[in-house]
PDB file of C-alpha atoms in Angstrom:
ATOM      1  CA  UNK A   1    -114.670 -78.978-131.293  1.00 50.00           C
ATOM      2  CA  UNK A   2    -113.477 -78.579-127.889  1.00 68.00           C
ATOM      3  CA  UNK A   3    -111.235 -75.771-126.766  1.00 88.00           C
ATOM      4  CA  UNK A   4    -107.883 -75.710-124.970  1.00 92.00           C
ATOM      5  CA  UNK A   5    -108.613 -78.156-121.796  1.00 94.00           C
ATOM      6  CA  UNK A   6    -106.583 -77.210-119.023  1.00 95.00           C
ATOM      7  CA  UNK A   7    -106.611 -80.196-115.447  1.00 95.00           C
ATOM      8  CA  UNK A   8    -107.319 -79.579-112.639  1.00 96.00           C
ATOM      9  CA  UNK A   9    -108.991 -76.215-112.318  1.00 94.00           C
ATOM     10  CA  UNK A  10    -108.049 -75.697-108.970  1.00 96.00           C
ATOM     11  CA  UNK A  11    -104.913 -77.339-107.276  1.00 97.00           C
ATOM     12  CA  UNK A  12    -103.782 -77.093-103.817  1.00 98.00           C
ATOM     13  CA  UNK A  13    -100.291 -77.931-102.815  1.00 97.00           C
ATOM     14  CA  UNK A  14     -98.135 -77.880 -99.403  1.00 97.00           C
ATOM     15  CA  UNK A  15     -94.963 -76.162 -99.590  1.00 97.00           C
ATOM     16  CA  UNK A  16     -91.706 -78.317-100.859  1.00 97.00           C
ATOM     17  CA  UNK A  17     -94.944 -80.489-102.628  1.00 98.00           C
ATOM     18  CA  UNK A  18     -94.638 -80.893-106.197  1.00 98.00           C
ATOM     19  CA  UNK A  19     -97.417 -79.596-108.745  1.00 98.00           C
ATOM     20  CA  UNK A  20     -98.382 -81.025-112.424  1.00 98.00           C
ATOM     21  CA  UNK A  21    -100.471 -78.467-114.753  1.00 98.00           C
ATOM     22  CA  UNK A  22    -101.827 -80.303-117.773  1.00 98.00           C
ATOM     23  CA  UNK A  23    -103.038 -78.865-120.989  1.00 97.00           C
ATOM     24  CA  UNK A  24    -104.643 -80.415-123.904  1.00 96.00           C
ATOM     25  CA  UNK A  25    -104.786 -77.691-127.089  1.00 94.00           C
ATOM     26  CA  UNK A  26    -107.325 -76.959-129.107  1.00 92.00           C
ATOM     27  CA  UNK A  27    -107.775 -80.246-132.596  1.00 90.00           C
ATOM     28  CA  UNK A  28    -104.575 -80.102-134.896  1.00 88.00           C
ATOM     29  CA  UNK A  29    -103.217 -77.025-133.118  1.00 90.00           C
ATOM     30  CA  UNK A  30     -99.197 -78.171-132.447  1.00 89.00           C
ATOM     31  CA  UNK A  31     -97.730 -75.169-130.810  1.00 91.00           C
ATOM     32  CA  UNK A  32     -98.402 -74.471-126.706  1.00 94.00           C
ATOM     33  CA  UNK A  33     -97.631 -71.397-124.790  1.00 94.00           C
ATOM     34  CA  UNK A  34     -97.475 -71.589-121.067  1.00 96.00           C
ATOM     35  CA  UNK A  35     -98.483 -68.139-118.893  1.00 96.00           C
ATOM     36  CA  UNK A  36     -98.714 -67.175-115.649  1.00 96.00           C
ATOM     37  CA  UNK A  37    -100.907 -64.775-114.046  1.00 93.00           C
ATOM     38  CA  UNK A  38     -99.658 -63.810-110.416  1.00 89.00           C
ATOM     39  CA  UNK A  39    -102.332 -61.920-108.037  1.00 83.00           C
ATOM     40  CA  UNK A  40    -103.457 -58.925-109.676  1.00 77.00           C
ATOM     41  CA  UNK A  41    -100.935 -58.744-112.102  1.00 80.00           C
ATOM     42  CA  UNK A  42    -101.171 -59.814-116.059  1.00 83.00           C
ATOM     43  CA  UNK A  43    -100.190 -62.277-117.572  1.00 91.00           C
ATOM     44  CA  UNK A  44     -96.361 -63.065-118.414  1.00 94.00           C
ATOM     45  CA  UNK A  45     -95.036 -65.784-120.756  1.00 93.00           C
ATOM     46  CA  UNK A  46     -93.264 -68.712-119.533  1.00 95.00           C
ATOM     47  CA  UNK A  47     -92.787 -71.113-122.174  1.00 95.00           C
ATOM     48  CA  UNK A  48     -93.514 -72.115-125.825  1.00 93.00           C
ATOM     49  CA  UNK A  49     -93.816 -75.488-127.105  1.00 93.00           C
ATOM     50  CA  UNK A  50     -94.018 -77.661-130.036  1.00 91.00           C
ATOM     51  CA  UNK A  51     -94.216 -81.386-130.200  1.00 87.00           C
ATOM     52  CA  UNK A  52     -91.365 -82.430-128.159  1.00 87.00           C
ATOM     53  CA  UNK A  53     -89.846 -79.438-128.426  1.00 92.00           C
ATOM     54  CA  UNK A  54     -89.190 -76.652-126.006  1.00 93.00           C
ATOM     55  CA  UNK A  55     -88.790 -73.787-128.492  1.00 90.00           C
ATOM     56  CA  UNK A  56     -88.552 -70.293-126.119  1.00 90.00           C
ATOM     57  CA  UNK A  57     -88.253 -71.303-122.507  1.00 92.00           C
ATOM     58  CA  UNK A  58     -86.994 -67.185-121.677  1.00 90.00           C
ATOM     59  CA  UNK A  59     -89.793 -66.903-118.867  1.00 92.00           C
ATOM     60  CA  UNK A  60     -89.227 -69.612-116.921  1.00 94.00           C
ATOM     61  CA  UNK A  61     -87.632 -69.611-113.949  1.00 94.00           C
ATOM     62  CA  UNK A  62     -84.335 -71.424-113.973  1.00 90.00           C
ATOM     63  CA  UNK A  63     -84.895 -73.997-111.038  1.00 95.00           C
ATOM     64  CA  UNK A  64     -87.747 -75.823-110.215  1.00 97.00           C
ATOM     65  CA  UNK A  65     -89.753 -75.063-113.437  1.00 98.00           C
ATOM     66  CA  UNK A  66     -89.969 -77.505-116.116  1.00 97.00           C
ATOM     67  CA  UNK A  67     -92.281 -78.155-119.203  1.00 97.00           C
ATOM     68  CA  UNK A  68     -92.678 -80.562-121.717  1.00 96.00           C
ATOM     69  CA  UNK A  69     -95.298 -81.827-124.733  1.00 95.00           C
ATOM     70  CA  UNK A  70     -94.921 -85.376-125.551  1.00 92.00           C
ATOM     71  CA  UNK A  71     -95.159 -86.574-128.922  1.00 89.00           C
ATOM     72  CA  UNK A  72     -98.683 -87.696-127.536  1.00 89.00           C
ATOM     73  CA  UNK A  73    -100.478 -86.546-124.649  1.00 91.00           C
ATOM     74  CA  UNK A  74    -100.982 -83.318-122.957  1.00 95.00           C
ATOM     75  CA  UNK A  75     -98.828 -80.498-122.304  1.00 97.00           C
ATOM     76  CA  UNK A  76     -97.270 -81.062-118.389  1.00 97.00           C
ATOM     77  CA  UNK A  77     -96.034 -77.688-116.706  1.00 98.00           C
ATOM     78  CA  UNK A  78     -94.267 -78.976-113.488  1.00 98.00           C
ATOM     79  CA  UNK A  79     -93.340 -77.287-110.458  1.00 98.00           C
ATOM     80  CA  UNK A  80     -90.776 -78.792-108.189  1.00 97.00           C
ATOM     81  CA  UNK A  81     -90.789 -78.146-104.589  1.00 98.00           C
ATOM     82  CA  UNK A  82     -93.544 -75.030-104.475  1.00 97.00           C
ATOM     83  CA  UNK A  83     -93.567 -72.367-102.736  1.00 96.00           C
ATOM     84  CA  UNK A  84     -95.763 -69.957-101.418  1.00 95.00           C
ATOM     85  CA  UNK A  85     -94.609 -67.527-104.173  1.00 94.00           C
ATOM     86  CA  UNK A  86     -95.727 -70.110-106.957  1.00 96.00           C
ATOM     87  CA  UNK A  87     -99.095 -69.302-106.025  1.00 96.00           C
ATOM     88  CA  UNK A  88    -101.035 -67.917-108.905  1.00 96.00           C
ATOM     89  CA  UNK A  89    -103.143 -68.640-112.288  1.00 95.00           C
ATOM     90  CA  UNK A  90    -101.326 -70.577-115.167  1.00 97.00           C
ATOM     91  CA  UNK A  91    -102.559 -70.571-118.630  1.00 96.00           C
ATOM     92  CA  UNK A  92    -102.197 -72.492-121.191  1.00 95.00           C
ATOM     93  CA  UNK A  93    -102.743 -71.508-125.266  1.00 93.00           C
ATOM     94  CA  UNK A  94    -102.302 -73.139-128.149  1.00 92.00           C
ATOM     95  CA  UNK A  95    -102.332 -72.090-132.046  1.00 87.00           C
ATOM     96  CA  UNK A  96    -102.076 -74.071-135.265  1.00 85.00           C
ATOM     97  CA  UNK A  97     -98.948 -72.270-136.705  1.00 76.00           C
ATOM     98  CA  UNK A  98     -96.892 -69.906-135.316  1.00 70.00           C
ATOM     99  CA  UNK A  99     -96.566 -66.130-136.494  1.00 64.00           C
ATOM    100  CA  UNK A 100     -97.637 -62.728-135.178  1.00 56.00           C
ATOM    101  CA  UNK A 101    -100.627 -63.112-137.068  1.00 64.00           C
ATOM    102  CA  UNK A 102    -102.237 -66.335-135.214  1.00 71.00           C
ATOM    103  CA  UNK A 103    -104.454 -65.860-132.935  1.00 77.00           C
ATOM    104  CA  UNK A 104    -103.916 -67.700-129.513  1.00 83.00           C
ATOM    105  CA  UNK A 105    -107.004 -69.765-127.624  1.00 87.00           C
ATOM    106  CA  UNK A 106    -106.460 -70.075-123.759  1.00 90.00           C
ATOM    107  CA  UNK A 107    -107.964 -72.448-121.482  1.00 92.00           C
ATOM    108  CA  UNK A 108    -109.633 -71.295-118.354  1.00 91.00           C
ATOM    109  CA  UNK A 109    -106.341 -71.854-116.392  1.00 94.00           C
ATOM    110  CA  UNK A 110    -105.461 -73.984-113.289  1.00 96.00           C
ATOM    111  CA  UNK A 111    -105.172 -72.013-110.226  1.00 95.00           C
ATOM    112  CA  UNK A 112    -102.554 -73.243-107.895  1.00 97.00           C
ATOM    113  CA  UNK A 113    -102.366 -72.445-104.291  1.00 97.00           C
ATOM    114  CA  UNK A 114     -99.385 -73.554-101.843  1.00 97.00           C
ATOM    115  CA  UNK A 115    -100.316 -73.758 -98.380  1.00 95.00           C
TER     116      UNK A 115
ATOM    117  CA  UNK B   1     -88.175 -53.735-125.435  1.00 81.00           C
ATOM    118  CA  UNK B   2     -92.250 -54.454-125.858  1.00 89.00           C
ATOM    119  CA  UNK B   3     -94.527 -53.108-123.111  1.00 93.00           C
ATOM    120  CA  UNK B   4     -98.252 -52.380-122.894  1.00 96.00           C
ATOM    121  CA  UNK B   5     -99.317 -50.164-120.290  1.00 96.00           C
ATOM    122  CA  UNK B   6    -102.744 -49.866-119.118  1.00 96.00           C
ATOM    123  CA  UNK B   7    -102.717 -46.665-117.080  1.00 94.00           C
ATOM    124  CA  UNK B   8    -106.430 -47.402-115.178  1.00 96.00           C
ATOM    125  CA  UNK B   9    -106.100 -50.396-112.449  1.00 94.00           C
ATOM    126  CA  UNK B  10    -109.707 -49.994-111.621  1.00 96.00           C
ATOM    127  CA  UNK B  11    -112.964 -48.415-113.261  1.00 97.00           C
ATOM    128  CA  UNK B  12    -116.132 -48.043-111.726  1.00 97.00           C
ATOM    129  CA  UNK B  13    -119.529 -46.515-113.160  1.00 96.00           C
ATOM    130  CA  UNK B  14    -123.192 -47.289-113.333  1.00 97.00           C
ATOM    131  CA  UNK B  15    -124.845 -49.227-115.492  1.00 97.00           C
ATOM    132  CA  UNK B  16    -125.767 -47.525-119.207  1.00 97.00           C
ATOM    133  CA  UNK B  17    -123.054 -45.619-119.160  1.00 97.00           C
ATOM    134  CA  UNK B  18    -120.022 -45.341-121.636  1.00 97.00           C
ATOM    135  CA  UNK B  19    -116.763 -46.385-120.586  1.00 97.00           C
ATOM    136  CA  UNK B  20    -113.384 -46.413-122.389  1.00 98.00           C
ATOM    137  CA  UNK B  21    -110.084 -48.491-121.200  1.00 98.00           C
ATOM    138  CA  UNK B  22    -107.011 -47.368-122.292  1.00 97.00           C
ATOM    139  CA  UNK B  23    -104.025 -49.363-123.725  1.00 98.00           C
ATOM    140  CA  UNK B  24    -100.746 -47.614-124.916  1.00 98.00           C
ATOM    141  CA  UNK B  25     -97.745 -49.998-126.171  1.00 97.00           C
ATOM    142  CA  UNK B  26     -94.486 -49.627-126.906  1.00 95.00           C
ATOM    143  CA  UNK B  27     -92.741 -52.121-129.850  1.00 93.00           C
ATOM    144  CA  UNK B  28     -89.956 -51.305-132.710  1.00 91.00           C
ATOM    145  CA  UNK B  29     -91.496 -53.927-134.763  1.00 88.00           C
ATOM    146  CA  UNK B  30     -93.046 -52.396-137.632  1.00 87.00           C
ATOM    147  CA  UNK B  31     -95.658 -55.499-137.951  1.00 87.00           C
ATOM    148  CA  UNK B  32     -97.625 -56.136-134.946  1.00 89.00           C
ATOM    149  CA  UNK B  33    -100.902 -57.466-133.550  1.00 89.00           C
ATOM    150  CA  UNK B  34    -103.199 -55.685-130.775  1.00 92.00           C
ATOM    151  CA  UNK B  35    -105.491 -57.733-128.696  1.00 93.00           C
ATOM    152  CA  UNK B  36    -107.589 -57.099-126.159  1.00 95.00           C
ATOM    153  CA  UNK B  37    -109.048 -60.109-123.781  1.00 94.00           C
ATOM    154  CA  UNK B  38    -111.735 -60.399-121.073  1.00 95.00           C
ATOM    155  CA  UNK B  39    -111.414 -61.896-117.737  1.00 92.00           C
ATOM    156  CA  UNK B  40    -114.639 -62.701-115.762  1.00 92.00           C
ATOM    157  CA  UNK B  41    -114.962 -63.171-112.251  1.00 89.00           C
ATOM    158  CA  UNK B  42    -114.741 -67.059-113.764  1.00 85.00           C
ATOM    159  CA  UNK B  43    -111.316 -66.841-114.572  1.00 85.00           C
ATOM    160  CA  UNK B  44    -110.696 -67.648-117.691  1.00 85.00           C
ATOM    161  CA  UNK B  45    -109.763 -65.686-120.951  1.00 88.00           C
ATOM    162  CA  UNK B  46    -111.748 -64.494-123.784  1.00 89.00           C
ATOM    163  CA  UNK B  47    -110.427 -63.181-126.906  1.00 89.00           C
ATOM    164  CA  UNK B  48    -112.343 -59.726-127.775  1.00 93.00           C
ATOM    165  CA  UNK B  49    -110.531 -58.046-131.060  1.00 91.00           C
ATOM    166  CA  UNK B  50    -106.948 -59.048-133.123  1.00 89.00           C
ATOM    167  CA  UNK B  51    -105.672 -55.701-134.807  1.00 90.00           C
ATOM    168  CA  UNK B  52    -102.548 -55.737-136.768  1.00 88.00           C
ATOM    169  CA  UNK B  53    -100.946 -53.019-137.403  1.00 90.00           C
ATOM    170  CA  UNK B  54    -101.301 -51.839-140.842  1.00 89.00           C
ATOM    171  CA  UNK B  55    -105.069 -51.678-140.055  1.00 85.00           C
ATOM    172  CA  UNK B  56    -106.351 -48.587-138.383  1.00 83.00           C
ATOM    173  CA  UNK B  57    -109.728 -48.440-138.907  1.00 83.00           C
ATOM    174  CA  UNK B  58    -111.493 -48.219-136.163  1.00 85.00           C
ATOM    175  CA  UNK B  59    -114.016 -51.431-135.005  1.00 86.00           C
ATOM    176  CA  UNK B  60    -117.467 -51.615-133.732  1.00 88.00           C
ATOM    177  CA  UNK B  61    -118.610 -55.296-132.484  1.00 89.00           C
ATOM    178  CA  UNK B  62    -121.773 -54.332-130.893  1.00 93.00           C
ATOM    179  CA  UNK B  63    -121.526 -51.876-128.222  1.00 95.00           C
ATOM    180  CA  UNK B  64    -118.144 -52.603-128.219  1.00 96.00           C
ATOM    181  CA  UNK B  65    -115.976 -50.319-130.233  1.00 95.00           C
ATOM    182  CA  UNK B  66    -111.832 -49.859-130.659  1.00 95.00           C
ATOM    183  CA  UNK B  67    -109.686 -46.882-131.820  1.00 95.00           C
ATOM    184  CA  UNK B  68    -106.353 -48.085-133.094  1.00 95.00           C
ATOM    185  CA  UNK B  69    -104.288 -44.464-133.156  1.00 94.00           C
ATOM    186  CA  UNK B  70    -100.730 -45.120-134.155  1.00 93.00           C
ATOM    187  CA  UNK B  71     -99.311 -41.626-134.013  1.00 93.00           C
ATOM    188  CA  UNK B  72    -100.242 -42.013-130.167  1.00 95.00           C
ATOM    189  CA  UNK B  73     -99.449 -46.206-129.837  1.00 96.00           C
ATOM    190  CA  UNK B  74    -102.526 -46.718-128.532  1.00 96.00           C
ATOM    191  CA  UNK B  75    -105.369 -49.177-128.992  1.00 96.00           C
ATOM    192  CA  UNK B  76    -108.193 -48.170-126.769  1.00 97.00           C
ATOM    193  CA  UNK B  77    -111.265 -49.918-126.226  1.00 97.00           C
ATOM    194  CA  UNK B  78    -114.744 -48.393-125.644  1.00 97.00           C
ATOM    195  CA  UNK B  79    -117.901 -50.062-124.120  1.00 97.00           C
ATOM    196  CA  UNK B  80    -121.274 -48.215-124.578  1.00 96.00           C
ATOM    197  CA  UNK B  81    -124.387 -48.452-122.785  1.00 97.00           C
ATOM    198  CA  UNK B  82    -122.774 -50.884-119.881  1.00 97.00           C
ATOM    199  CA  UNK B  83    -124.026 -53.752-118.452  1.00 96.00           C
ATOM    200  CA  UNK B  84    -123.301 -55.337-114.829  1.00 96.00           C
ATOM    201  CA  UNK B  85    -122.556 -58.265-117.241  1.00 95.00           C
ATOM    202  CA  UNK B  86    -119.617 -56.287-118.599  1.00 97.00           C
ATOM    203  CA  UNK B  87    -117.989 -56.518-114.951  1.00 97.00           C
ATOM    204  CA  UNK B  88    -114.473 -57.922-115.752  1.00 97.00           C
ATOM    205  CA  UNK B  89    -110.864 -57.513-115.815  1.00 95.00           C
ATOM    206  CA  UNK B  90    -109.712 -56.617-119.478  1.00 97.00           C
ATOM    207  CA  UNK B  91    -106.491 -56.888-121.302  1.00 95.00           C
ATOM    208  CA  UNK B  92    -104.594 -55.598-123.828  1.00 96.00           C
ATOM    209  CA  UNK B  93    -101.923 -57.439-125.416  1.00 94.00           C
ATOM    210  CA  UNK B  94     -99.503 -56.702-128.254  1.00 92.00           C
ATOM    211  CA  UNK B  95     -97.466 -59.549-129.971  1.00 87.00           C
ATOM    212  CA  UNK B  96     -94.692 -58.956-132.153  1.00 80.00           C
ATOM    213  CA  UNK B  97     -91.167 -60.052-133.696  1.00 72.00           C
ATOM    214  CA  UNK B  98     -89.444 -57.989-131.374  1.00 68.00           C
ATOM    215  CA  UNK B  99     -90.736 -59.804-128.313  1.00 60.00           C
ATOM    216  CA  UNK B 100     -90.740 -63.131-130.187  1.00 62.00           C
ATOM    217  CA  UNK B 101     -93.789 -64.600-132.460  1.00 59.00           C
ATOM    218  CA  UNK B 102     -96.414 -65.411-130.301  1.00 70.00           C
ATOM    219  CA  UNK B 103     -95.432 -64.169-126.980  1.00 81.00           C
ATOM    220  CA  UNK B 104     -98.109 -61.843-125.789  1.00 89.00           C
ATOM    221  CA  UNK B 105     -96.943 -59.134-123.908  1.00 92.00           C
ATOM    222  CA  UNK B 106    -100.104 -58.090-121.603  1.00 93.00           C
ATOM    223  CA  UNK B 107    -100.960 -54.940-119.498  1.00 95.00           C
ATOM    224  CA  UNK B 108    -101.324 -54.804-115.853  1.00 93.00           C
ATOM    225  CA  UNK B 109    -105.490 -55.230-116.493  1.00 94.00           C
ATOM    226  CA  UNK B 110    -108.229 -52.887-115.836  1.00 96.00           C
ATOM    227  CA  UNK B 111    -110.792 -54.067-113.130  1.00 96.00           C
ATOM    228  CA  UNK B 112    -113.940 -52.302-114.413  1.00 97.00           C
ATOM    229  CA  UNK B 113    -116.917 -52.381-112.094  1.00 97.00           C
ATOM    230  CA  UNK B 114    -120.493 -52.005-113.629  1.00 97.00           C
ATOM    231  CA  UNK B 115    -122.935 -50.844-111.006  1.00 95.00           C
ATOM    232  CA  UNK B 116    -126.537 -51.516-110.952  1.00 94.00           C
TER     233      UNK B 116
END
């Protein structure tokens, strides 16, 4: 049973580029939860997601950001026009409910650097 | 608001020797959960403990042990007899109504160091 796949592990991008995080969640688990882990820093939420829904977007940024989970397919975290500042670690979780009570699985992140 | 605070940025001992990382939170939610996760030089994230919070008792997983003290919101988290393999950043986490169900709130991190 494999765990939350997150491609690529490592992504380099040139400024004003654009960068596509993909995340596959764990068998039958419906909800995703996008983080972000800047340099030395925890992490902070971004965005939660259930099949073709965007349910709490409160920690994205408002421009360039976007996220989406198709009715099939992988979860897509897109980045519009990086910038140096977009550099960091994003996670990606996943649970089979939601609730304070479920436990979250991460995947090993993607780490995105903008030249 | 929810906030976790996790006062040490970086520990450093030798090897065999006890070490505890601190976590105090903040939350008005009456139900909450307590995590702590572990982030090797690898990268990614591994879940340690879940502790809601009607459930004080402390835990022992090994040499890994956690106090959960609610009178002092905090949920520390005690390694004994370290090993180099221990070497990580950790986390502590707290998820709640207040912040939203399933939106972790995590701490800065504590870099601990285990020295040969």
């Amino acid at each position: 049973n494999a765990g939350v796949m997150q491609n690529p592990r490592h992504l380099v991008r040139r400024r004003g580029q654009e960068a596509r995080l993909r995340c596959s969640p764990m068998k039958g688990h419906s909800h995703v939860y996008w983080y972000r882990q800047l340099p030395e820093e925890g992490l902070k939420f971004m965005v939660y997601l259930q099949k073709e829904n965007i349910i709490d977007e409160s920690g994205m940024p408002k421009e360039r950001f976007s996220a989406e989970f198709p009715k099939e397919g992988p979860s897509i975290l897109r980045i519009q026009q990086v910038v140096r500042g977009d550099s960091a670690a994003y996670f990606c979780a996943s649970s089979r409910r939601t609730g304070t009570n479920e436990k979250l699985f991460f995947g090993s992140g993607t780490q995105l650097s903008v030249l | 608001a929810q906030k976790v605070t996790q006062a040490q940025t970086e520990i450093s001992v030798v090897e065999k020797e006890d070490v505890t990382l601190d976590c105090v939170y903040e939350t008005r939610d009456t139900t909450y959960y307590l995590f702590w996760y572990k982030q090797p030089p690898s990268g990614e994230l591994v879940f340690l403990i879940r502790r809601n919070s009607f459930d004080e008792q402390n835990e022992i997983s090994g040499r890994y042990s956690w106090n959960f003290q609610k009178s002092t919101s905090s949920f520390n988290f005690t390694i004994t007899a370290s090993q180099v393999v221990d070497s990580a950043v950790y986390f502590c986490a707290l998820s709640g109504k207040e912040g939203g169900a399933q939106k972790l709130v995590f701490g800065q991190g504590t870099r601990l160091t285990i020295n040969p």
